[in-house]
Coordinates of C-alpha atoms in Angstrom, one line a residue:
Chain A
X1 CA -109.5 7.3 3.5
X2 CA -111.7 4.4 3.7
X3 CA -110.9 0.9 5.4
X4 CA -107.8 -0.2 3.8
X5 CA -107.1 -3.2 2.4
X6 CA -103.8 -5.1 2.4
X7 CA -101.7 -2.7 1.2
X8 CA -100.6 -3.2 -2.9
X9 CA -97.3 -2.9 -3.7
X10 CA -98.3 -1.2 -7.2
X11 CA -100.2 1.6 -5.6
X12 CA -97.8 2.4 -3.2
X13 CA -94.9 3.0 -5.2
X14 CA -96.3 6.4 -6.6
X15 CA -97.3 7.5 -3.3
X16 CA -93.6 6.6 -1.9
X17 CA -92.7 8.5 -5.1
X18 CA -94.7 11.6 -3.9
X19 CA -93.8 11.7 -0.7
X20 CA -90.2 11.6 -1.9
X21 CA -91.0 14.6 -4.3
X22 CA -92.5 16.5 -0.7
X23 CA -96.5 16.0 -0.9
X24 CA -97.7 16.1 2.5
X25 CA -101.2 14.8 1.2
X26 CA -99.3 11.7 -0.4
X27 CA -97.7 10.8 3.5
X28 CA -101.3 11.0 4.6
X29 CA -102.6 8.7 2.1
X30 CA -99.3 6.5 3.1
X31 CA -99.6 6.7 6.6
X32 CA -103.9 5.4 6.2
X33 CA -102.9 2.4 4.3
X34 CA -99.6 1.5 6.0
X35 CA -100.2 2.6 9.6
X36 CA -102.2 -0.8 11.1
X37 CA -99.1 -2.7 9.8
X38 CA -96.1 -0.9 11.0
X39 CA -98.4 -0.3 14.3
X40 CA -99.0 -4.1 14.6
X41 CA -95.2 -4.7 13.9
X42 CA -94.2 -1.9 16.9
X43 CA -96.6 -3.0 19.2
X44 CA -95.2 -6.2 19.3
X45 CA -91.7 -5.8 19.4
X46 CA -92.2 -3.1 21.8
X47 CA -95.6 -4.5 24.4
X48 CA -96.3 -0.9 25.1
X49 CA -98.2 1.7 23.6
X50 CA -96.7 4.9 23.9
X51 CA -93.3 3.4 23.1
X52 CA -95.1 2.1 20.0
X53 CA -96.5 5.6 19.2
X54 CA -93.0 7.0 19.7
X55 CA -91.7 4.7 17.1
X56 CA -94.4 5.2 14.6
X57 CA -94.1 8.7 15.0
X58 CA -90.0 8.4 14.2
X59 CA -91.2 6.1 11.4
X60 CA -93.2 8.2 9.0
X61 CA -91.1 11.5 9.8
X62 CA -87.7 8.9 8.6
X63 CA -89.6 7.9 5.9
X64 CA -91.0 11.7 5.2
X65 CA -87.2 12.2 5.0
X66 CA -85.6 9.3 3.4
X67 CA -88.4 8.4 1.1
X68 CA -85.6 8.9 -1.8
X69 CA -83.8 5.5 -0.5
X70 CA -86.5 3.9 -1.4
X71 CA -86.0 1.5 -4.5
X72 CA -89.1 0.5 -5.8
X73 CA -86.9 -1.6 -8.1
X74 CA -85.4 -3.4 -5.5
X75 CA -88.0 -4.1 -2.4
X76 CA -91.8 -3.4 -2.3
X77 CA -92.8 -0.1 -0.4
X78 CA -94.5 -2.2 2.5
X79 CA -91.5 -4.4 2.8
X80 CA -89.1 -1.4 3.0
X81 CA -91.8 0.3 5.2
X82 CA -92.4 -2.5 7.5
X83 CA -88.3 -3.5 7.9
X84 CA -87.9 0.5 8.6
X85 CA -90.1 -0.1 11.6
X86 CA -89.1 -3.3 12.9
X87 CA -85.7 -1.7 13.1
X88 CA -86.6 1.2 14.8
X89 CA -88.6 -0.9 17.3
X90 CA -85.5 -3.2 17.9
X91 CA -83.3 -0.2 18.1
X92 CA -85.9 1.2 21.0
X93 CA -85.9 -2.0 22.5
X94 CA -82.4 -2.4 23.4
X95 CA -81.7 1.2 24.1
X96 CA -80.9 0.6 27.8
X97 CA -78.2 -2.5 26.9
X98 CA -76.9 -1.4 23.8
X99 CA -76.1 1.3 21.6
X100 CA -78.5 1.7 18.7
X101 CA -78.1 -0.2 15.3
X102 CA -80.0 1.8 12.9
X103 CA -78.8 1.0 9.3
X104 CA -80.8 3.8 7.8
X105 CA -78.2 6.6 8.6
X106 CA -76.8 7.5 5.5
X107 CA -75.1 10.3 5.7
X108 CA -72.4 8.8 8.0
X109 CA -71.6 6.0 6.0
X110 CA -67.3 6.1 5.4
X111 CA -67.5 5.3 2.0
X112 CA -69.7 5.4 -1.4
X113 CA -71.6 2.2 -1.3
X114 CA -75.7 3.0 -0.4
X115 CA -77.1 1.7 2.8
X116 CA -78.3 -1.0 4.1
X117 CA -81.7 0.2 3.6
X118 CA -81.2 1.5 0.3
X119 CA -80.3 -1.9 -1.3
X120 CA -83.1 -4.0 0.4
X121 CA -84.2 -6.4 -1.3
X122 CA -86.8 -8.9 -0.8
X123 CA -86.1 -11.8 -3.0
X124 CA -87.8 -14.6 -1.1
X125 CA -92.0 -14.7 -0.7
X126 CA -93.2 -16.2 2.9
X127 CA -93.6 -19.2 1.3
X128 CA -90.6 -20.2 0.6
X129 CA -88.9 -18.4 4.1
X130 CA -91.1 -20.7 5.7
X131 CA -89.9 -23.8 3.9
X132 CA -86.8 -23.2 4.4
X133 CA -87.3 -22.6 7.9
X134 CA -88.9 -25.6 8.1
X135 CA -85.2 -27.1 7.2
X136 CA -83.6 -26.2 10.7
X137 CA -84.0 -27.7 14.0
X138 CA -87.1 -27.1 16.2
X139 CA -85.2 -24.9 18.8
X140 CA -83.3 -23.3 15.5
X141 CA -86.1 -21.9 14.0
X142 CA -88.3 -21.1 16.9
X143 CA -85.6 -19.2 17.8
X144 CA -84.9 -17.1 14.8
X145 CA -88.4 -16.3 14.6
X146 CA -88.4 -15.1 18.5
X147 CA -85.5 -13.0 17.9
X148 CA -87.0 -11.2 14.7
X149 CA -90.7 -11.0 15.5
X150 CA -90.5 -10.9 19.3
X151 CA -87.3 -8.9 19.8
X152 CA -86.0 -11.8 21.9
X153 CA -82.0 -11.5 23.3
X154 CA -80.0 -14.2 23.5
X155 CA -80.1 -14.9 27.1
X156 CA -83.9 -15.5 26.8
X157 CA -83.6 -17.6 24.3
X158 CA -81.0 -19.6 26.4
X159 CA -83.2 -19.3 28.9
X160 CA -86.2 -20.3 27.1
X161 CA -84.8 -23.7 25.4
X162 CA -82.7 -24.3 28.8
X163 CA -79.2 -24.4 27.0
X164 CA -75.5 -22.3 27.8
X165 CA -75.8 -19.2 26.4
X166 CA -72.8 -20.4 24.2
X167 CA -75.0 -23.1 22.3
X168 CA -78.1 -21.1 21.4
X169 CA -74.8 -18.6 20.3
X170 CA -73.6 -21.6 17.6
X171 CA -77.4 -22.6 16.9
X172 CA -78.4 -19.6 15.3
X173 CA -75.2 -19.2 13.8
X174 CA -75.8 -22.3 12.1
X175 CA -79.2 -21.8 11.7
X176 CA -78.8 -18.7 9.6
X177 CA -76.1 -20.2 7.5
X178 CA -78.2 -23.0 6.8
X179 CA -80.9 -20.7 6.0
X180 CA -79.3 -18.9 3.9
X181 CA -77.8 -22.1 1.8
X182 CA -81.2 -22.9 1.3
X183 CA -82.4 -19.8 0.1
X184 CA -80.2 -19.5 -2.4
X185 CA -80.6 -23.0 -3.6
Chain B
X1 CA -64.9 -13.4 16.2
X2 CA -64.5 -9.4 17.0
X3 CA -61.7 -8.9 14.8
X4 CA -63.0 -7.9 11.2
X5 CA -59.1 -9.1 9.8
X6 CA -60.5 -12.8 11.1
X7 CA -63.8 -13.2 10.1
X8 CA -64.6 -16.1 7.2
X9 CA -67.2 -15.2 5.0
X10 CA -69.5 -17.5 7.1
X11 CA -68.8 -15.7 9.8
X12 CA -69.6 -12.6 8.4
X13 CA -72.7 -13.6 6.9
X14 CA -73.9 -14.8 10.0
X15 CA -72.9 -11.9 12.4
X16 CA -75.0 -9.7 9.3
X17 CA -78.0 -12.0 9.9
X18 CA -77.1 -12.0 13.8
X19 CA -77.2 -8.2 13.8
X20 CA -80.5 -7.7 11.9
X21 CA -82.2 -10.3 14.4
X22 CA -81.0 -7.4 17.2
X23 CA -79.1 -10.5 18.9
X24 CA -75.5 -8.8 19.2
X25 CA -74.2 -6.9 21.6
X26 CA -70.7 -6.1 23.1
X27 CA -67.8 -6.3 21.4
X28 CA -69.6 -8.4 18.8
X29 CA -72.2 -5.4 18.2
X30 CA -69.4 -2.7 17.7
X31 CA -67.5 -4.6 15.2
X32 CA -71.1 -5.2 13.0
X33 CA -71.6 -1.0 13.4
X34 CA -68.6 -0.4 12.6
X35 CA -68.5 -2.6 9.6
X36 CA -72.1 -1.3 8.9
X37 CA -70.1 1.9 8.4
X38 CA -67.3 1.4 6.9
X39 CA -67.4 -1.8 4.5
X40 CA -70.5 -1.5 1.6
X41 CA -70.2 -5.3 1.7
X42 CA -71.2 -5.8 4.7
X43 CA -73.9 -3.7 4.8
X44 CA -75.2 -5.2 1.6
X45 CA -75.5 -8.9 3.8
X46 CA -77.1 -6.7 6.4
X47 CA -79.6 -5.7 3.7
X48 CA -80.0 -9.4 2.3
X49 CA -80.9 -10.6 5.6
X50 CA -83.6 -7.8 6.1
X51 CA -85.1 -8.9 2.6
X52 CA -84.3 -12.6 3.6
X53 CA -86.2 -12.5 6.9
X54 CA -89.0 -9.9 6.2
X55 CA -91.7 -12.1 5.3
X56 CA -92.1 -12.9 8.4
X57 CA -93.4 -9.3 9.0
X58 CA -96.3 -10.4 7.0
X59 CA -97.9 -12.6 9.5
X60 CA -98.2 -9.9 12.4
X61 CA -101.3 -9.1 12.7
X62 CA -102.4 -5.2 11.9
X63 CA -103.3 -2.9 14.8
X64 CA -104.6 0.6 13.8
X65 CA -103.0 2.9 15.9
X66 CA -104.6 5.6 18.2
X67 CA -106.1 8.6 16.4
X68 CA -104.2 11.4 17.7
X69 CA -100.7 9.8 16.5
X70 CA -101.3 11.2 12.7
X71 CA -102.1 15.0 13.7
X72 CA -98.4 14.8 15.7
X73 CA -96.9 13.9 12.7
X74 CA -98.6 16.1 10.4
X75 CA -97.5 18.9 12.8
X76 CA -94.0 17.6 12.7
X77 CA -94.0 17.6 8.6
X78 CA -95.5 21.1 8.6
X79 CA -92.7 22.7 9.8
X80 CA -91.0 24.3 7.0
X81 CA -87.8 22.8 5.2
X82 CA -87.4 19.3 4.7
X83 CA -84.4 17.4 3.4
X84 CA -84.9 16.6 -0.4
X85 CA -84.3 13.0 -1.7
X86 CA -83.0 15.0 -5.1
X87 CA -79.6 16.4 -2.6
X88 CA -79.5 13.9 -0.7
X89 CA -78.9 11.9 -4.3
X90 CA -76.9 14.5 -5.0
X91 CA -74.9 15.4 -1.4
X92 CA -73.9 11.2 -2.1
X93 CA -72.3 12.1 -5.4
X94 CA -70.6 15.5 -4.7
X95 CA -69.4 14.1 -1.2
X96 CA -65.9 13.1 -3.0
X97 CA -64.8 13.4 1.2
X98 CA -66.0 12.4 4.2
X99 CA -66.7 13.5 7.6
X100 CA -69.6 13.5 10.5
X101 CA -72.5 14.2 9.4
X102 CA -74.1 16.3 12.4
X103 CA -73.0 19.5 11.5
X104 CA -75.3 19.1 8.4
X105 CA -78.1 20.8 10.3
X106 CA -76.0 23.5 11.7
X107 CA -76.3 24.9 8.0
X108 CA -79.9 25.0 8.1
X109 CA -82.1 27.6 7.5
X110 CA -84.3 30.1 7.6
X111 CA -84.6 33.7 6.4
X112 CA -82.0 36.4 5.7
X113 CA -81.1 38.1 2.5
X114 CA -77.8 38.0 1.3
X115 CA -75.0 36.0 2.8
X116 CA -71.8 36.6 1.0
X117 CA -68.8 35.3 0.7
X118 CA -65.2 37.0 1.0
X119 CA -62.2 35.2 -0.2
X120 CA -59.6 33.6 2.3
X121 CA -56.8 34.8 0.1
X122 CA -56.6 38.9 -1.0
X123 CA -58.7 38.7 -3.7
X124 CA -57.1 40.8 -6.6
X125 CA -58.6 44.7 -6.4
X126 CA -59.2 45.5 -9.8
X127 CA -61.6 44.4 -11.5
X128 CA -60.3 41.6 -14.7
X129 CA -59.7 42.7 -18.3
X130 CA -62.5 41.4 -19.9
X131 CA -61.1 38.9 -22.5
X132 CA -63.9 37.0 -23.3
X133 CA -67.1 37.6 -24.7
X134 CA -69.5 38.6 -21.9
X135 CA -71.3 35.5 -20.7
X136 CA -75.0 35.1 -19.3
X137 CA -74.3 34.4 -16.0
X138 CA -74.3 31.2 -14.6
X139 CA -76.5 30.2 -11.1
X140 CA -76.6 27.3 -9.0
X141 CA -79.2 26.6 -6.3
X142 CA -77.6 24.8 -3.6
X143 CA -79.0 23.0 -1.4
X144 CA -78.6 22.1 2.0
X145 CA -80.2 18.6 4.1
X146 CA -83.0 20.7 4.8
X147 CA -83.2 23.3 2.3
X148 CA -83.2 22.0 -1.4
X149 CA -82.8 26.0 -2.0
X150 CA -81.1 27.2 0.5
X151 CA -78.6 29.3 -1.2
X152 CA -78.4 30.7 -4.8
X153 CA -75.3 31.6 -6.4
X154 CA -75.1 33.4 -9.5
X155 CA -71.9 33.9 -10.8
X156 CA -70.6 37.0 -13.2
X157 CA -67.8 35.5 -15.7
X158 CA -66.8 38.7 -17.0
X159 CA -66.5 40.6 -13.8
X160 CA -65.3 37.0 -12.0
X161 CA -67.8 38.1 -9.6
X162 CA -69.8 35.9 -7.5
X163 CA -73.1 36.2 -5.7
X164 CA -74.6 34.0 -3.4
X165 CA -77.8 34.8 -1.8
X166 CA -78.9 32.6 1.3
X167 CA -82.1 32.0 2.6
X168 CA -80.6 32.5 6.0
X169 CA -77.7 33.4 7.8
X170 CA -75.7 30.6 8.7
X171 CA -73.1 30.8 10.7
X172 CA -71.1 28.0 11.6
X173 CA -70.1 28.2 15.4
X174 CA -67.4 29.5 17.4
X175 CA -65.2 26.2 16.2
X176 CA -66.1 26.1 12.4
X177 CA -66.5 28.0 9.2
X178 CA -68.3 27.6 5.9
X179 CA -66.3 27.1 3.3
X180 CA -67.4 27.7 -0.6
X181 CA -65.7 25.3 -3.2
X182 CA -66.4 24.7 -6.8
X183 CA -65.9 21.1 -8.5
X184 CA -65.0 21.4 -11.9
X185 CA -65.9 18.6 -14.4
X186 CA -62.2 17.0 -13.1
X187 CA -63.7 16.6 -9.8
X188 CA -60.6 18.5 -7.5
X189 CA -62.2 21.0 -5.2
X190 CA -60.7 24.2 -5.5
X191 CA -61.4 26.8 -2.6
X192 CA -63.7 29.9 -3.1
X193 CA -63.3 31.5 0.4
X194 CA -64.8 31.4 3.7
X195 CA -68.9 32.1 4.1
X196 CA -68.9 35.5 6.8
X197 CA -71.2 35.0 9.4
X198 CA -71.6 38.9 8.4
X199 CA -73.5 39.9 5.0
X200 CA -71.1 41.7 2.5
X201 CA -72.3 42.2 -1.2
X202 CA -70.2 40.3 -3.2
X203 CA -66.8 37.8 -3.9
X204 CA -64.1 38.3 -6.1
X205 CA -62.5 35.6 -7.9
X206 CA -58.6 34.9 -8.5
X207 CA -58.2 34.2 -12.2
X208 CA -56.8 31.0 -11.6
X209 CA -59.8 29.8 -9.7
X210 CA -62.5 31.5 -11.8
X211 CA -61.0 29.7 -14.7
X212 CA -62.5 26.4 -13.1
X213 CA -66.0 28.2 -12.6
X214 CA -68.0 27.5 -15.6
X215 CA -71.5 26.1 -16.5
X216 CA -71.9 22.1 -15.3
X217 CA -69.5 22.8 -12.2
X218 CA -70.6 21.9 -8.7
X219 CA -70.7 24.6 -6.1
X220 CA -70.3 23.3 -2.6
X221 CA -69.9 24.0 0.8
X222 CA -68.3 22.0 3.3
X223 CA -68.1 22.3 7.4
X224 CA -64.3 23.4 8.2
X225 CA -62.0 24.2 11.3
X226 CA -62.6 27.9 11.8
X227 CA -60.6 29.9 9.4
X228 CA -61.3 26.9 6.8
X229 CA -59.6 23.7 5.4
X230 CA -55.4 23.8 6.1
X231 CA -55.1 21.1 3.4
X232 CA -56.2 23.0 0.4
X233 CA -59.1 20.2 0.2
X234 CA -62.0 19.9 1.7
X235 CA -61.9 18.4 5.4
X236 CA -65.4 18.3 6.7
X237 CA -68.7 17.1 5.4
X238 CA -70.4 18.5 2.6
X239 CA -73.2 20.4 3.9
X240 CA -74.9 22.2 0.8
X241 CA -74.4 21.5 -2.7
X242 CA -75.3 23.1 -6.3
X243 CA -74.8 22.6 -9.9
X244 CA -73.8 25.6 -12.0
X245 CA -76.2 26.0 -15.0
X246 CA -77.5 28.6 -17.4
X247 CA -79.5 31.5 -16.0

């Protein structure tokens, strides 16, 4: 495995493909160009190490096991990989105040529909997130972004832009439904 | 706004966008699990606001993590027996029921010879007038979560005779049983007995059931009360699942 690049979406779909079929050497060559990224995604959710490790760890044995949600159709293999591991990190995270909220848990789904993580879908580039980001208020979009990237709870974001906990509640409510409306535009 | 029956669809788009930022919790987090469970809608807005928000993945920065971390996983995947993407396709379709899904592992697996099945009703004794030409027999691999092969059934038309050989032992604790069904092409489970915890050789099949055996059938087996399903149906969750084809 030498340095790798910015993992391509086009040569990691057979790999997700063989590590679906059961090719240990294909999780290897998976876990060498994916790694840095989900690392980088745990590490800072998470702000510790080991907890990071943990998650990583949980990470590639999920995907090891679930590779056959994957829908190379429907999301690219680093965005279904990195999502995978910014959920597990968030569901680490608020382990001590919440029950978990992993949506990869298929088999106890009550009805036929897939999972959450089995219909992924990117549809929007960075680019265009970030324009439409752009849209919101200041304290609307800095907060968004804190509560995705940084794992931040409501209370800190209350905290952080010195409103009632209620307002930051409606702001991001509003915030996402204006996001979305231009998103879809 | 923890009352499914009241939600607008604003409001359930954004308590789907609220949920993947991690920001719920209380009541407000158990009615998005709970709706992450039971309502494929929902979950599909939970998966739109994952693709929605996950280019912002792209701008954390990469940190390669410590070397050790791949030879614990590699140790972890080396242990034998993984779940298969191919049943867990397959466990989706078969699964015409529902149940928890924890009791999927208790079938797991991993060596024995020949688990058998006996029939929950008196099977009859002698063996059945042949009135067919004899048939090749018919064998389905079926497979458990962690076992695409954990058992193999081979079943004997003319004799209505059925084998199934397991790769382990399985028995299903002091509370449950194994129960054996086979879904004809109309999709009604009918019930082929109770899986001993002790090896016998063989199952006999009721003409009436054997009748629904035949090649493109699905051979299941679902976690049960002990003594098996009182409905007629199965209760529990599918644990291991098999179609019938040409040996």
């Amino acid at each position: 495995m030498s340095a790798a690049p910015a993992p391509n979406a086009l040569e990691l779909v057979p790999i997700m493909q063989a590590v679906a079929a059961g090719d240990r050497k294909a999780l290897a060559d998976l876990y060498g160009r994916t790694s840095a990224k989900l690392y980088g995604i745990c590490i800072r959710l998470l702000g510790s190490e080991p907890e990071a490790e943990d998650v990583l760890q949980d990470v590639y044995l999920t995907v090891w096991n679930k590779a056959g949600s994957f829908d190379g159709n429907k999301a690219s293999p680093i965005t279904w990989l990195a999502v995978l591991a910014r959920n597990k990190a968030i569901d680490r995270l608020r382990r001590q105040t919440a029950p978990t909220t992993t949506f990869d848990d298929a088999p106890d789904l009550a009805d036929d529909a897939p999972s959450a993580l089995e219909v992924l879908q990117q549809d929007e580039d960075q680019k265009r997130l970030n324009g439409c980001l752009d849209e919101l208020d200041d304290q609307q979009r800095d907060s968004i972004r804190s509560a995705f990237l940084d794992g931040a709870t409501y209370p800190q974001l209350a905290e952080r832009e010195r409103v009632p906990l209620g307002t930051m509640k409606s702001w991001i409510r509003r915030g996402l439904l204006r996001l979305r409306g231009c998103l879809e535009r | 706004m923890t009352d499914a029956r009241n939600l607008t669809p604003d409001d359930r788009a954004s308590l789907a966008g609220e949920f993947v930022l991690g920001l719920l919790d209380g009541e407000e987090q158990e009615l998005a699990r709970s709706l992450l469970v039971t309502d494929g809608a929902f979950r599909l807005e939970v998966a739109r606001w994952s693709g929605r928000l996950s280019p912002l993945l792209d701008e954390v920065d990469e940190v390669r993590p410590p070397e050790p971390l791949w030879g614990r996983i590699s140790e972890r995947i080396s242990e034998p027996l993984r779940p298969s993407a191919e049943i867990h396709q397959l466990r989706r379709k078969v699964t015409v029921w529902r149940g928890v899904s924890g009791a999927a592992m208790a079938m797991a697996a991993s060596l024995a010879l020949f688990l058998v099945i006996q029939p929950r009703t008196v099977a009859p004794p002698a063996p059945a007038p042949v009135r067919e030409q004899p048939a090749a027999p018919l064998v389905a691999k079926i497979g458990t979560e962690d076992a695409p092969m954990a058992m193999v059934a081979t079943w004997d038309s003319a004799n209505r005779r059925l084998m199934v050989a397991a790769a382990a032992a399985t028995p299903a604790g002091p509370e449950h049983s194994h129960e054996l069904w086979v879904i004809p092409t109309d999709g009604t489970p009918r019930s082929l007995g109770i899986m001993p915890d002790q090896p016998t050789k063989r199952m006999a099949i009721g003409e009436p059931v054997a009748r629904q055996i035949h090649e493109g059938a699905t051979l299941a087996v679902s976690l049960e009360p002990r003594g098996g399903s009182t409905t007629g149906l199965p209760t529990g969750p599918v644990i291991a699942s098999g179609k019938l084809e040409s040996a």
